[in-house]
PDB file of C-alpha atoms in Angstrom:
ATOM      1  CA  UNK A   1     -33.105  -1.160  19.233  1.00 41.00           C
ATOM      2  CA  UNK A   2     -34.982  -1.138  15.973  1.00 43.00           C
ATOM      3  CA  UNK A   3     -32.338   1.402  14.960  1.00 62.00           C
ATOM      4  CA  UNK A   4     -29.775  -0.374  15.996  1.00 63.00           C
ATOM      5  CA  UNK A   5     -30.791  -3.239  13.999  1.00 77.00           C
ATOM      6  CA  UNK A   6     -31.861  -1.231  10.838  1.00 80.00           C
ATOM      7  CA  UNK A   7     -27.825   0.059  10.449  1.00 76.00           C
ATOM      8  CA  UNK A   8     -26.569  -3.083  11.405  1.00 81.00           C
ATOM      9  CA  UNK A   9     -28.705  -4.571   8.300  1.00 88.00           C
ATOM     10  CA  UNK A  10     -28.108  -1.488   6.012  1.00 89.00           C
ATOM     11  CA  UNK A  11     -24.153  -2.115   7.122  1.00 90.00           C
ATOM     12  CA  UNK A  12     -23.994  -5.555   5.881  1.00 90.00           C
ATOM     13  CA  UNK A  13     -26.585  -5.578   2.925  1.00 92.00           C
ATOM     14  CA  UNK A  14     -25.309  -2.128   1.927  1.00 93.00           C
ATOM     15  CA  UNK A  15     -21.859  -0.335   2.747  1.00 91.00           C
ATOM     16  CA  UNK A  16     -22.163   3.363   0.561  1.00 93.00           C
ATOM     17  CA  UNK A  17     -25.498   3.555   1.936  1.00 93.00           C
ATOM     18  CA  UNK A  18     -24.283   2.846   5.611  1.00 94.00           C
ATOM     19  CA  UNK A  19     -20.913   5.301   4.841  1.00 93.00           C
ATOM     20  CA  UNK A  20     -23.682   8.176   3.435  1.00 96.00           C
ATOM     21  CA  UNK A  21     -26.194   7.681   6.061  1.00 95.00           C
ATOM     22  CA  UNK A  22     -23.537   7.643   9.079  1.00 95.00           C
ATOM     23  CA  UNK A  23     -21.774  10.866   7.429  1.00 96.00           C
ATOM     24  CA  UNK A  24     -25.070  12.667   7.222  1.00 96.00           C
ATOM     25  CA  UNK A  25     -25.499  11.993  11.037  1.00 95.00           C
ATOM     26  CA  UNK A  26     -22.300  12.919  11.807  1.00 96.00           C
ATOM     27  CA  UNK A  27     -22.453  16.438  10.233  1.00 97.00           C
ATOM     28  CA  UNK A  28     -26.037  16.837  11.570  1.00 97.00           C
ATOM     29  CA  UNK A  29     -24.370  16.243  14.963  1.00 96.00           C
ATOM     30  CA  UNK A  30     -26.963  12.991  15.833  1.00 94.00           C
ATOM     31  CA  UNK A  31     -23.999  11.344  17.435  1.00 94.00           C
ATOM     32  CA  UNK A  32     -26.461   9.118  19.652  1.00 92.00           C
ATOM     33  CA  UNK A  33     -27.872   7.843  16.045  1.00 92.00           C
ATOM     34  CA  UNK A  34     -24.355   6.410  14.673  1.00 93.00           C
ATOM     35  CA  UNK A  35     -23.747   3.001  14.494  1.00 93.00           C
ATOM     36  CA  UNK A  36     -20.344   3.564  16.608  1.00 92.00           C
ATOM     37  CA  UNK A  37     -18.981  -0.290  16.162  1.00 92.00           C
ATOM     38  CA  UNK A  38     -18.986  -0.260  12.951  1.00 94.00           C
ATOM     39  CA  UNK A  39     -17.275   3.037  12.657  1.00 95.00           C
ATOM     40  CA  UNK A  40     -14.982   2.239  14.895  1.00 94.00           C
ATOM     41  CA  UNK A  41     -14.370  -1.005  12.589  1.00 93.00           C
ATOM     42  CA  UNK A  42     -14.218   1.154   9.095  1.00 92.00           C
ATOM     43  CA  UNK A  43     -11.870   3.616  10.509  1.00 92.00           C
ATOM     44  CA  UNK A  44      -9.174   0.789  11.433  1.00 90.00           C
ATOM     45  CA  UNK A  45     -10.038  -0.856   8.127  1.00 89.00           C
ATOM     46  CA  UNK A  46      -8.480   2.474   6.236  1.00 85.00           C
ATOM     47  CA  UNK A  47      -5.666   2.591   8.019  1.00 85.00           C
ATOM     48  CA  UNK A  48      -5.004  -1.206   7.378  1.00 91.00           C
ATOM     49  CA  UNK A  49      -5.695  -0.617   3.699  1.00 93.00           C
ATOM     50  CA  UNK A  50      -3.367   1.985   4.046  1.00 95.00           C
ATOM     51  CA  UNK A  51      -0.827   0.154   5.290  1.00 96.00           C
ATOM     52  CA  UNK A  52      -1.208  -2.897   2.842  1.00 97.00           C
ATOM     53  CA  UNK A  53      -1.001  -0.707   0.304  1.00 98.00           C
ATOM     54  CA  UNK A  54       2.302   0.751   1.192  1.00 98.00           C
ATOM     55  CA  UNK A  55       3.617  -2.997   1.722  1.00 98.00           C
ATOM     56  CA  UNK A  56       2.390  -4.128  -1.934  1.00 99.00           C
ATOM     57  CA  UNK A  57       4.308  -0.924  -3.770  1.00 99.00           C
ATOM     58  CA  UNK A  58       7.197  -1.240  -2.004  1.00 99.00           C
ATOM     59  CA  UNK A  59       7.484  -4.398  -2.828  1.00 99.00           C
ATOM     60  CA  UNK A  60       6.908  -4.137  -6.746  1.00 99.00           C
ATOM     61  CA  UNK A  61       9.113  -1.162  -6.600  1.00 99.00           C
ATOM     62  CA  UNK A  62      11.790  -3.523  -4.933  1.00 99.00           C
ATOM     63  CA  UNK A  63      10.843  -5.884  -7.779  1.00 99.00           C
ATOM     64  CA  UNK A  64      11.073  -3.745 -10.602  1.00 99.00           C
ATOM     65  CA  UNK A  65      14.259  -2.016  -9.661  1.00 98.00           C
ATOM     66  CA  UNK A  66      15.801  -6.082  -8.837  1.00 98.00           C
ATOM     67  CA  UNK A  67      14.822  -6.880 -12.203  1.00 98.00           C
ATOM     68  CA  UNK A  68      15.972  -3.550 -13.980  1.00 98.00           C
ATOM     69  CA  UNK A  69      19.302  -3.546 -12.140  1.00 98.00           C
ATOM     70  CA  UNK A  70      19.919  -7.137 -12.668  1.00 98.00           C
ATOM     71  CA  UNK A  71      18.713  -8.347 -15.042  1.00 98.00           C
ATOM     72  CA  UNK A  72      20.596  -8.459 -18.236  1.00 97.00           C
ATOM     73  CA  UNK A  73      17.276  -7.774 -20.943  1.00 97.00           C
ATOM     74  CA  UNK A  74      17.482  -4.641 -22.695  1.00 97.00           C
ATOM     75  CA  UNK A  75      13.947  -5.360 -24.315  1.00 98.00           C
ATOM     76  CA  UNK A  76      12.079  -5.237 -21.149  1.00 98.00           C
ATOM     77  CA  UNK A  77      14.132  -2.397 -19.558  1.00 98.00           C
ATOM     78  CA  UNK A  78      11.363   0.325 -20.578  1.00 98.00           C
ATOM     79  CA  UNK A  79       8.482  -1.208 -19.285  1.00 98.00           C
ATOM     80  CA  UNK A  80      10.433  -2.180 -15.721  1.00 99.00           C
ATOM     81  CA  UNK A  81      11.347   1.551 -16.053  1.00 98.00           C
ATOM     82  CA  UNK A  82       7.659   2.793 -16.534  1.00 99.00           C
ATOM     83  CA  UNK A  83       6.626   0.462 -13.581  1.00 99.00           C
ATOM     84  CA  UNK A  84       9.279   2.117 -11.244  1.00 99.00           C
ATOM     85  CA  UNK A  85       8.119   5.372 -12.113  1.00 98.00           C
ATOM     86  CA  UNK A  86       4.556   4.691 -11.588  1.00 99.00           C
ATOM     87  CA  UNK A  87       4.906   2.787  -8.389  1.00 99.00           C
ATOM     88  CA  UNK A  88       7.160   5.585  -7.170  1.00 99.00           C
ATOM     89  CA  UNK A  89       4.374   7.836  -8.050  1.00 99.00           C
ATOM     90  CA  UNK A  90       1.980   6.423  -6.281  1.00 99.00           C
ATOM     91  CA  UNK A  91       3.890   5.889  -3.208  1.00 98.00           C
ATOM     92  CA  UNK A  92       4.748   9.690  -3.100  1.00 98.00           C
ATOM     93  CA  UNK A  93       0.603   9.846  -3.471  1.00 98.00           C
ATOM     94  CA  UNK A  94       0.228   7.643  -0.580  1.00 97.00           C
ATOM     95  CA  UNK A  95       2.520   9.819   1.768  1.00 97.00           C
ATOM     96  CA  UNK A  96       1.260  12.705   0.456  1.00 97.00           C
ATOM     97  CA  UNK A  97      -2.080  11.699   2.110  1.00 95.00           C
ATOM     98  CA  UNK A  98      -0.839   9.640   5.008  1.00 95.00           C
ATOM     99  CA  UNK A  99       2.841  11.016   6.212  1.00 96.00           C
ATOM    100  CA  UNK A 100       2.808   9.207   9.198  1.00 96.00           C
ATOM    101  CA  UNK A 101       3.547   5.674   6.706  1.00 97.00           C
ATOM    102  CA  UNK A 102       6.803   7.491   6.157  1.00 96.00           C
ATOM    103  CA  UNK A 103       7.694   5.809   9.899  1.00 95.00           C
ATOM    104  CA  UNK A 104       6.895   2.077   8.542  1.00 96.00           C
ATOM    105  CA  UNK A 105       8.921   1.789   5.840  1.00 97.00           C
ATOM    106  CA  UNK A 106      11.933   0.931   7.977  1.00 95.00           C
ATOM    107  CA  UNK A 107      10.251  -1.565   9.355  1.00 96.00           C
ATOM    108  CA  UNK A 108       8.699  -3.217   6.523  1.00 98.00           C
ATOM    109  CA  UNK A 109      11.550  -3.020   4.674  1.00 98.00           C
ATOM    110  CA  UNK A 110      13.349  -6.275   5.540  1.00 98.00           C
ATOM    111  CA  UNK A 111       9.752  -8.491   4.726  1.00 98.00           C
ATOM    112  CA  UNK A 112       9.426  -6.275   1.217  1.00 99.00           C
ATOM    113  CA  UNK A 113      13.206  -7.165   0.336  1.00 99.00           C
ATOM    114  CA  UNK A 114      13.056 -10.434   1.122  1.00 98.00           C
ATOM    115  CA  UNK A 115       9.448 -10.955  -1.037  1.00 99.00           C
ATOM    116  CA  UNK A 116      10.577  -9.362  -3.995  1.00 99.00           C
ATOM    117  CA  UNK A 117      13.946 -11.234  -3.884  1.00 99.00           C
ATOM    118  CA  UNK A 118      12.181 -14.632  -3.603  1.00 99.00           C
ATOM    119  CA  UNK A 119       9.897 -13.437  -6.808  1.00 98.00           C
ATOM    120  CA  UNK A 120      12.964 -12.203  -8.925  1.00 99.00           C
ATOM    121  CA  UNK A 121      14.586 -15.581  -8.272  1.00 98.00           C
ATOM    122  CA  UNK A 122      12.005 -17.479  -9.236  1.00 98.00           C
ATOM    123  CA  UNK A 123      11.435 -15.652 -12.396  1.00 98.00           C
ATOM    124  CA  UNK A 124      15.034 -15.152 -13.105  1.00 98.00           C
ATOM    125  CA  UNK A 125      16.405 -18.713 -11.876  1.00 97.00           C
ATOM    126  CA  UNK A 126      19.764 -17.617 -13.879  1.00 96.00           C
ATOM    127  CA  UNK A 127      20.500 -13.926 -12.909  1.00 98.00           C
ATOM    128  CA  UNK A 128      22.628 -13.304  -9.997  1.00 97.00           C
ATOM    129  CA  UNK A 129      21.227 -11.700  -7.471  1.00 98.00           C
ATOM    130  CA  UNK A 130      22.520 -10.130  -4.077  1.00 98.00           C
ATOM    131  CA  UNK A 131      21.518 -11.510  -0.900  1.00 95.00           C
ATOM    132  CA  UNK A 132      21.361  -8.342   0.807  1.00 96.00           C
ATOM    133  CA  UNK A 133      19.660  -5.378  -0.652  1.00 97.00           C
ATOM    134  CA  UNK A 134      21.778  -2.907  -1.953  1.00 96.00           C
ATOM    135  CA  UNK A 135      18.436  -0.464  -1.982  1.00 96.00           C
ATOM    136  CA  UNK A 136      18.584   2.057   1.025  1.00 93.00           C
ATOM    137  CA  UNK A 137      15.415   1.365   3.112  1.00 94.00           C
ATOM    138  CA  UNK A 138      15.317   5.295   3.446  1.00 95.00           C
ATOM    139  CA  UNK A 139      11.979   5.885   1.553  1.00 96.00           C
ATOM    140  CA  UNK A 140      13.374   8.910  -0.080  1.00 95.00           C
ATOM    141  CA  UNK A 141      16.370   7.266  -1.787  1.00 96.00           C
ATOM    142  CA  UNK A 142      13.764   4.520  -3.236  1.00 96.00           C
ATOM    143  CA  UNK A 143      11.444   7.294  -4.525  1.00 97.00           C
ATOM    144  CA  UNK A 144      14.487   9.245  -6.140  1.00 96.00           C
ATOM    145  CA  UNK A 145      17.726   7.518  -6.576  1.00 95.00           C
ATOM    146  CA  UNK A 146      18.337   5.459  -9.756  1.00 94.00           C
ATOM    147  CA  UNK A 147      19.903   2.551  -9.398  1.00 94.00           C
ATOM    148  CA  UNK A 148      21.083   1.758 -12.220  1.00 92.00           C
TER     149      UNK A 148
END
């Protein structure tokens, strides 16, 4: 029990300390030593970061290519243009490491659209807009195709 309550302390007072201290006893093979819960809750925790992640760059892809397709500003074209690139970038980064996101985007899609639609109108209140995306929710058309 003392153990028990030393990593449960060490977990909350100190998390790279917990995350070196459990991987040691994993690779030492003192299974019976980790603090399982916790692991159990860190694991989940990546794949949720994971996942929010994915949601936030679609969505400021979405953005960028809204505002670079419609809207009429030839000054700000370039940097809308660098931030398509570099969310496109790190979106082929993410699947890279996680393929299995490549499944979500379909279904994610429709909440990204409509999020970067409502922050395009609001920036843009006099650009037109289209109510329905004209983006292809196919991940590999948003990481290649240029819209505009």
């Amino acid at each position: 029990m003392v153990e028990t309550t030393h990593l449960q302390k060490l977990y909350e007072q100190d998390l790279v300390a917990w995350c070196d201290d459990t991987a040691a006893k994993l690779k030492a093979g003192n299974f019976d030593e980790i603090d399982l819960d916790h692991l159990i809750e860190e694991i989940e925790g990546l794949a949720g970061r994971d996942r929010r992640e994915l949601k936030s760059r679609i969505r400021v892809l979405l953005t960028h290519l809204l505002k670079r397709t419609y809207v009429k500003s030839p000054d700000n074209y370039r940097g809308w243009e660098i931030t398509i690139r570099e969310q496109r970038q790190q979106l082929r980064d993410l699947l890279e490491q996680s393929p299995t996101l490549r499944n979500e985007v379909t279904a994610i899609f429709p909440k990204c659209w409509n999020e970067a639609l409502a922050a395009v109108k609001e920036d843009f209140p006099n650009a037109e807009f289209p109510c329905e995306s004209p983006f292809s929710p196919s991940i590999n058309t948003l990481l290649q195709e240029r819209f505009w």
